[in-house]
Structure formats: C-alpha cells, structure tokens
CSV table of C-alpha atoms in Angstrom, one decimal:
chain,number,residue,atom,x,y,z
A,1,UNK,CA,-10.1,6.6,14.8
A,2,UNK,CA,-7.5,5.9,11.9
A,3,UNK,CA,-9.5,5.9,8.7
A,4,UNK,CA,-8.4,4.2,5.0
A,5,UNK,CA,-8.1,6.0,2.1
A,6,UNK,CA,-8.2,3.6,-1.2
A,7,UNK,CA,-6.3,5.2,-3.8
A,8,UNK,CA,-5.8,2.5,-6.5
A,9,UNK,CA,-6.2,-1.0,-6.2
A,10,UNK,CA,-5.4,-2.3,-9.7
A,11,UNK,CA,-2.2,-4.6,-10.8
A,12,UNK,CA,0.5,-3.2,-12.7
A,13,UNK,CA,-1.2,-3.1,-15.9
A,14,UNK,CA,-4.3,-1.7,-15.2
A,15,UNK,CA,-6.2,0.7,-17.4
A,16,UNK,CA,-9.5,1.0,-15.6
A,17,UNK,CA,-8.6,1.7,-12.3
A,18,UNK,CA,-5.1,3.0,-10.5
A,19,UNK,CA,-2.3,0.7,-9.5
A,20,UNK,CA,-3.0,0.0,-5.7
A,21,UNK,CA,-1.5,2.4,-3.1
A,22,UNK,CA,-3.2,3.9,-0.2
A,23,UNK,CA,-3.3,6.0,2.5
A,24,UNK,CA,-4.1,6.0,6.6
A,25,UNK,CA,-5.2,9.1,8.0
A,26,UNK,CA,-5.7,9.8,12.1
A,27,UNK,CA,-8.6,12.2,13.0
A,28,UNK,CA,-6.1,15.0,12.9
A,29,UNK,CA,-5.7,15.2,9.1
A,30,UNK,CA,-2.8,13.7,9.1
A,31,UNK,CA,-1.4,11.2,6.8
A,32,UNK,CA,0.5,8.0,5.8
A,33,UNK,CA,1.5,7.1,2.6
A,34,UNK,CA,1.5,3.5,1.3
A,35,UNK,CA,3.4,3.4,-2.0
A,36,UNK,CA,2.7,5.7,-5.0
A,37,UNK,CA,1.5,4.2,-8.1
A,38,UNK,CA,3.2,4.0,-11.3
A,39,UNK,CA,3.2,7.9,-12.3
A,40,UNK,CA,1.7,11.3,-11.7
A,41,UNK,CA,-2.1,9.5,-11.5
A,42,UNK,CA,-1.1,9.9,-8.0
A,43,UNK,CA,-1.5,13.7,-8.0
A,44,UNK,CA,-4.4,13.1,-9.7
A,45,UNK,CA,-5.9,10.4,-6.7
A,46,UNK,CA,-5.2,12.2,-3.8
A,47,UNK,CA,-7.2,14.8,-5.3
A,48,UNK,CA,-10.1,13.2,-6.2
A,49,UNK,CA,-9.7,11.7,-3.0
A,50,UNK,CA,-9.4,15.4,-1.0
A,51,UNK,CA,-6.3,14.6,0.9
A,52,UNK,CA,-4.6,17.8,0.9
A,53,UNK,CA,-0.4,17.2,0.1
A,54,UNK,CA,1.1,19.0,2.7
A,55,UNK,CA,-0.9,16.7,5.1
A,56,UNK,CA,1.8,14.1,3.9
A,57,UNK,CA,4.8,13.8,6.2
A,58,UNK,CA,5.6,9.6,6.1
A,59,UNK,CA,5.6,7.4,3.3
A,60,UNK,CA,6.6,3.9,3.1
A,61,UNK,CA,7.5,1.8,-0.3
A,62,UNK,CA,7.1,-1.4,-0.2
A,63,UNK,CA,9.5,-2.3,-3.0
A,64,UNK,CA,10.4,-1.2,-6.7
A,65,UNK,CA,8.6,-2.7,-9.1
A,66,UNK,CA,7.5,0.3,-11.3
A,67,UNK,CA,3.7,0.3,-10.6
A,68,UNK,CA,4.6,1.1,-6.7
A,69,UNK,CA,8.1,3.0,-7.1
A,70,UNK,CA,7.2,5.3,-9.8
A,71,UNK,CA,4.9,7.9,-8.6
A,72,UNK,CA,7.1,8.7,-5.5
A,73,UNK,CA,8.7,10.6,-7.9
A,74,UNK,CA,6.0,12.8,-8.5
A,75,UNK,CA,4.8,12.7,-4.9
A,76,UNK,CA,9.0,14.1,-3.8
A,77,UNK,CA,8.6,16.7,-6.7
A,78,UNK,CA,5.0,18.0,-5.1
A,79,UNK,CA,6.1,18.6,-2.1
A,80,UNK,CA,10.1,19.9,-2.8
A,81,UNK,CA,8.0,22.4,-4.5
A,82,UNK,CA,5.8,23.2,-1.8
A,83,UNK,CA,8.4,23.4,0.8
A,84,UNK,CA,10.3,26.3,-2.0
A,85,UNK,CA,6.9,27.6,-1.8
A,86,UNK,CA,6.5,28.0,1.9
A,87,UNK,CA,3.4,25.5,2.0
A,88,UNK,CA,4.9,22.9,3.4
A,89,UNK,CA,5.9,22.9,7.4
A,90,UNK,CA,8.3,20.3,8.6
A,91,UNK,CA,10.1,17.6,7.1
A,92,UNK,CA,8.8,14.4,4.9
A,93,UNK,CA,10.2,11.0,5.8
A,94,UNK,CA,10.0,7.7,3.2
A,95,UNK,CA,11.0,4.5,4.9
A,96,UNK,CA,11.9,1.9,2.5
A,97,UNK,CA,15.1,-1.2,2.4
A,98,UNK,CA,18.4,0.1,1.6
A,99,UNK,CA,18.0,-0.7,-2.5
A,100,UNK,CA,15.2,1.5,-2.6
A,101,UNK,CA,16.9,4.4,-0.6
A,102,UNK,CA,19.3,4.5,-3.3
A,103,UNK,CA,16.5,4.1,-6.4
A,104,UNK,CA,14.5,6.8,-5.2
A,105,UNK,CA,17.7,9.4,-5.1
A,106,UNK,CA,19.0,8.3,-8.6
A,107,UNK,CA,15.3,8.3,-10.0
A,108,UNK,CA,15.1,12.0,-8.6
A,109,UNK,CA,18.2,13.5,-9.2
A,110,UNK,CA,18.3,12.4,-12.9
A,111,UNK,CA,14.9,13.6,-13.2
A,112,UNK,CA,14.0,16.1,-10.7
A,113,UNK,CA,16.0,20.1,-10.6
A,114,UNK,CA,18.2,20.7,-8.3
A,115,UNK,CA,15.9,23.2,-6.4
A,116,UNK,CA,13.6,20.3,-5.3
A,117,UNK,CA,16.4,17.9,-4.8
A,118,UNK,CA,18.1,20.0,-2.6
A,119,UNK,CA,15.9,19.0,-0.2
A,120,UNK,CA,17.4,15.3,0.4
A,121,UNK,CA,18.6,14.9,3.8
A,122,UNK,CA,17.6,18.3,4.9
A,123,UNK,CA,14.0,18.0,4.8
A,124,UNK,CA,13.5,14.7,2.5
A,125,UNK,CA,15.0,12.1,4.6
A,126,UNK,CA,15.0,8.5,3.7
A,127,UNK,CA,14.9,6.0,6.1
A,128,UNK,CA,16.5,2.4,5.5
A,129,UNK,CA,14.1,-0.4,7.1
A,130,UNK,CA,14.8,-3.7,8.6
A,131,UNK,CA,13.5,-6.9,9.3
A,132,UNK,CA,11.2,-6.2,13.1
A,133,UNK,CA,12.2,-1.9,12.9
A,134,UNK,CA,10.1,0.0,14.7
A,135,UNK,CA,9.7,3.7,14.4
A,136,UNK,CA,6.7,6.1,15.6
A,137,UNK,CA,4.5,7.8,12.9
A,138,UNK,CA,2.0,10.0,12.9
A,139,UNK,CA,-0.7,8.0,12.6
A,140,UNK,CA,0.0,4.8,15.2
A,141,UNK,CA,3.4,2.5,15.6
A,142,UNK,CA,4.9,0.6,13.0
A,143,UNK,CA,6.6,-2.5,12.3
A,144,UNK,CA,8.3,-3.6,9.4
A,145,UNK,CA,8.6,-6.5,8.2
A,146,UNK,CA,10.9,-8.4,5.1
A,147,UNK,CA,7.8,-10.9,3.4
A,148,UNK,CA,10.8,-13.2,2.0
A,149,UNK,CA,9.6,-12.4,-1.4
A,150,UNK,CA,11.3,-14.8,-4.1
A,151,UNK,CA,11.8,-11.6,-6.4
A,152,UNK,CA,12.3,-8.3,-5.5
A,153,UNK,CA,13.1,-7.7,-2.4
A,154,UNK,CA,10.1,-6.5,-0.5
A,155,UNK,CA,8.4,-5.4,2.6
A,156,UNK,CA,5.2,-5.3,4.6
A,157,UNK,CA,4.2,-3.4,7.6
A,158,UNK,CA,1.7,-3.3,11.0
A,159,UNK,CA,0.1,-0.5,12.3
A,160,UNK,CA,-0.8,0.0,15.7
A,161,UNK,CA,-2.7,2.4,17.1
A,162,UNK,CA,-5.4,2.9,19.9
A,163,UNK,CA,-5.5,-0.8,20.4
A,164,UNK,CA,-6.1,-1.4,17.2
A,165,UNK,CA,-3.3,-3.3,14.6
A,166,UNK,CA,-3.9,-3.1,10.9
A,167,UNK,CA,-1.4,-5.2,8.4
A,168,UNK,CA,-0.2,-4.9,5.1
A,169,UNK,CA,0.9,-7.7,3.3
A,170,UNK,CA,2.4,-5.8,0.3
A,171,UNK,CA,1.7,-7.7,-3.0
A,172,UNK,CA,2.3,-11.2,-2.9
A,173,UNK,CA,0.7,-14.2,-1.1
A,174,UNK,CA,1.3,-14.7,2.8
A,175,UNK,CA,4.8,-16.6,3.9
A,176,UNK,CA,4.5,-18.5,7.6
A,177,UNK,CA,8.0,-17.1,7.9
A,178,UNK,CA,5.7,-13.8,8.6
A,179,UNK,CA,3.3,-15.3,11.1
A,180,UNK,CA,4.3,-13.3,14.0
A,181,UNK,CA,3.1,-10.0,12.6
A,182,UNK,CA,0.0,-11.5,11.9
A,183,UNK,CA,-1.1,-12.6,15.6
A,184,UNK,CA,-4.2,-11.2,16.5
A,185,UNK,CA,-4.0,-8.4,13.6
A,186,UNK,CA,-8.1,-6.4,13.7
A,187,UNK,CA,-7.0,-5.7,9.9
A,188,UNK,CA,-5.3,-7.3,6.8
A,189,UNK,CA,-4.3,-6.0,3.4
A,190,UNK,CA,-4.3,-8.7,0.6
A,191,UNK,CA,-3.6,-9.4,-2.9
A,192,UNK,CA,-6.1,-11.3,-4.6
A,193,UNK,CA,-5.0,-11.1,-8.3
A,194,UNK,CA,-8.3,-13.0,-9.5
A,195,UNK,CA,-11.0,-15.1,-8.8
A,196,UNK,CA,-10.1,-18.7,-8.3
A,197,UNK,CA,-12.2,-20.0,-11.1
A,198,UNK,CA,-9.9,-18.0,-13.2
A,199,UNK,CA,-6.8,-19.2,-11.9
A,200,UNK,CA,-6.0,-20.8,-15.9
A,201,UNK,CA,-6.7,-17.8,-17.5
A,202,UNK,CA,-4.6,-15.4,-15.5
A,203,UNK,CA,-2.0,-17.4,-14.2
A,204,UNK,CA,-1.7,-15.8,-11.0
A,205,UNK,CA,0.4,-18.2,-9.3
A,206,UNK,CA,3.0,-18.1,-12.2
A,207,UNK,CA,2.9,-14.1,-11.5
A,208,UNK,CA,3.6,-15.1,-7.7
A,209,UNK,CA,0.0,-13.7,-6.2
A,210,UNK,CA,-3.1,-15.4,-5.1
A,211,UNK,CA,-6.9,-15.9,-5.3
A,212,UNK,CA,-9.2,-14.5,-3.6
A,213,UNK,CA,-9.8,-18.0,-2.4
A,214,UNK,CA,-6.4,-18.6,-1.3
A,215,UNK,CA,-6.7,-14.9,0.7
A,216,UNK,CA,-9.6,-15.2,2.4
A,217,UNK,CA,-8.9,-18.9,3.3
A,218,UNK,CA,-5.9,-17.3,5.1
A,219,UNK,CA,-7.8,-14.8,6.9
A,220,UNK,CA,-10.4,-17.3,8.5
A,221,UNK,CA,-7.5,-19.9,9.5
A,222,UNK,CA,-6.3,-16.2,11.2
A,223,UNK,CA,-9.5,-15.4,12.5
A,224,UNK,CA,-8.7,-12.2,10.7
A,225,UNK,CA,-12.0,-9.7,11.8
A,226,UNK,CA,-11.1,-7.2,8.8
A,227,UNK,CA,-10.3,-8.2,5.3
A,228,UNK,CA,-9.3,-5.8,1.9
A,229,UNK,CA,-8.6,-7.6,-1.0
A,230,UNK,CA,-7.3,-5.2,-4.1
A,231,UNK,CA,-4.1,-5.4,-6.6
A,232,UNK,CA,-6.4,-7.5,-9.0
A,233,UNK,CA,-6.6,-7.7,-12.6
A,234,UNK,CA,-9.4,-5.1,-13.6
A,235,UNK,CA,-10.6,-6.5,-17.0
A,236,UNK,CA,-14.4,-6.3,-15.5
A,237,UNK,CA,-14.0,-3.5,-13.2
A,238,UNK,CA,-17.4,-2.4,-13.1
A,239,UNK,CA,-18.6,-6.3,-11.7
A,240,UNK,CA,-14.5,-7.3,-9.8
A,241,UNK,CA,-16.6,-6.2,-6.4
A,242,UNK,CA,-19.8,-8.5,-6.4
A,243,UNK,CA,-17.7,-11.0,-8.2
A,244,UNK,CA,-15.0,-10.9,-5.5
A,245,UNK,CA,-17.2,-10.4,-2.6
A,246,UNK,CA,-19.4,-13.6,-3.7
A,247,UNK,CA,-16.5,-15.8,-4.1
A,248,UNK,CA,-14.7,-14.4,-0.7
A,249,UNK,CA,-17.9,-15.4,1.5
A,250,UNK,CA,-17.8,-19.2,0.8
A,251,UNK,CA,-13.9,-19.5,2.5
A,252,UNK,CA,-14.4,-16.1,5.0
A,253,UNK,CA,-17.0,-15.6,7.7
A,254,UNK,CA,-15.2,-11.7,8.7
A,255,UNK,CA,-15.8,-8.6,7.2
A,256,UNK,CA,-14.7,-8.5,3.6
A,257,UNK,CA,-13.8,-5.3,1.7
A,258,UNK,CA,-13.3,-5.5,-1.6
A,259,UNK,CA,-13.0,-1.4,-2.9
A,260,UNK,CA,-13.3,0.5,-5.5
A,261,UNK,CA,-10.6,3.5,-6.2
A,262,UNK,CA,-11.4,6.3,-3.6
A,263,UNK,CA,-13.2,4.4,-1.5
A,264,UNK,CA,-12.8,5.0,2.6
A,265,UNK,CA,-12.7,2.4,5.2
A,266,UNK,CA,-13.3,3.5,8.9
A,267,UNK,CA,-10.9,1.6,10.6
A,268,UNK,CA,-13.1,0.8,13.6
C-alpha cells in the first residue's frame, strides 16, 4: 500500500504552514517527490516528516512558479552531496516540461558548485514530459498530463498502482479538456484557495484557483471516493481544517481530507 506524505499545503505566501508539496511512498521505503517548496524548508519537512533523502530517486515539478520550483534547488544540492559522499546509491530522475528542464540547470549551475553539478546527466537526469507520457516509477505508473493552464505552463499527473489510481491536479481549478485522467480516479489532489464565503475577500478566482465549494462540487459530479484539499490561504491555520471540512460536506458525500503539514494519508 502507497502511503501520502503531506509536506506543506500552504499558498505561495504562507507564513504558518509550508508551501504545498508532497510525497508518495510504497511499503518499501521508497519515494516520490511532488514539487519542493519555495526554499530549504524542504530539508527541514522531510525531516520532521522522517523520510530519509537517499530514499528519493523521482521527483516531478509541476511548474515554476517560485513556491514549487525553488526548493528543488536545495533538494539537487542534498543529494549531489550525498552521492560525493557515498550515501546515495543510484541515480535521481526529475520529470518536468521542457522550460523547467532548462530552469532547474540554470537555477543550479549559477548557484550550486561544480562538484554537485557535475552530477547532471550522469546521475541527475532530467526528464522532459508530454501531454499522455508514461514512464514507470518506483512507486506505481504515471501519466502526465498538460492542465491547459492560462499562465504558466503546467502539469498534473496519475498514479497507478496495485489497482489503485491517485491524481494530482497541480494548483489550479479542474479543465474538462483533462477529463480523461480523471475517469474513475480512487484519489484527487485539489486546490481549494478558500472557503467560498470568502470568495470577496481573497479573490481566488482573480488568482486563478477555486473554493473548496467549487472542489468538492467537482469531486461528487466525479464520484471521486478520495478527496485532499490544501494550497490554501493559512491566515487561520489553527481552525482552515474544521472550517474547510464543514463547508466540503454540504457539496461532497466521499471522504474529505483536508491536512495539516506532516500529516499521512494511507492510500487505501
């Protein structure tokens, strides 16, 4: 059984809580890598949440707006030092669209040394992503997907493993152009920016995200069994999960998630 690992689930601007990446790990230990955050917090999360680096071998990024792109720097640097080290066995793979292959080697080489960049194409390989690419993981099967976002460029995924198909949306609101990679998905990944009574005050839809209405109306016209809703605004943290959760039930009869940082999901 795949588990997920929450490692952020805040918007870009977040101060209470990390900027929403997150991890699937297989009952083997090992583990997939959804986007990074917007620094070295990342370090700092896959601490607290015990998932050991070298354990890392694929990565995607979803696209480069800095809360996402930002902290693969700091996840390349880890483990190009590990590998000097003789900690890390085998090779590390980050799948991403063809802009972002390019980002993440200039972002590096102007600030990574030489001795960790070395590394690119030998042991750090990029992979550039299309529209319906397949490629096997660790962890299960997956499929990319472009979500036709209107601005940057960006892309979602589904997972599939043991019968089981878990998909991530990335951080904007559903296009039908997607539907296909929706069909009969046990799990979906959503942004719900804010609660639909404060649609006025945070302007979601001018930020192109959604409500947690407007999410979990999707997942019940999907007969979605699984929902996680996360990249929110966090200005009441400590409450976003009752609040969320109470507003989610009157559109969604599944099983709704909203988490906190760290928290783990059994994929079931």
């Amino acid at each position: 059984m795949n588990r997920l690992i929450v490692l952020g689930t805040g918007y870009a601007m977040a101060t209470k809580c990390y900027n929403t990446c997150f991890a699937v790990q297989n009952e083997k230990g090992d583990t997939f890598l959804t986007d990074a955050g917007g620094g070295n917090g990342i370090l700092v999360q896959l601490e607290r949440a015990d998932i050991d680096i070298a354990s890392i071998h694929e990565m995607m990024v979803t696209h480069e707006h800095c809360d996402h792109l930002l902290g693969v720097v700091w996840i390349v640097r880890k483990i190009a030092a590990m590998m000097n080290a003789g900690r890390y066995e085998g090779e590390f793979h980050i799948y991403c669209h063809e802009g972002l292959c390019s980002a993440i080697r200039t972002m590096c080489g102007l600030t990574l040394q030489k001795k960790l960049t070395k590394h690119f194409d030998e042991r750090i390989l990029l992979h550039e992503i299309a529209d319906g690419q397949t490629a096997q993981l660790r962890v299960g099967e997956i499929t990319f997907f472009d979500i036709h976002s209107t601005k940057a460029r960006q892309f979602g995924y589904h997972l599939c493993w043991d019968e089981k198909k878990l998909t991530c949306l990335g951080d904007e609101p559903y296009n039908p152009l997607c539907e296909a990679y929706l069909c009969n998905t046990d799990w979906l990944l959503a942004e719900a920016f804010c609660l639909y009574e404060q649609r006025e005050r945070f302007s979601p839809y001018e930020k192109h995200h959604s409500t947690v209405k407007e999410a979990c109306e999707l997942a019940q016209e999907l007969s979605v069994p699984h929902l996680v809703l996360w990249h929110t605004e966090d200005e009441n943290y400590e409450n976003r999960q009752a609040l969320y959760t109470a507003e989610g039930k009157q559109y969604y009869r599944g099983d709704l998630h909203v988490p906190n940082d760290l928290d783990v999901l059994e994929l079931i």
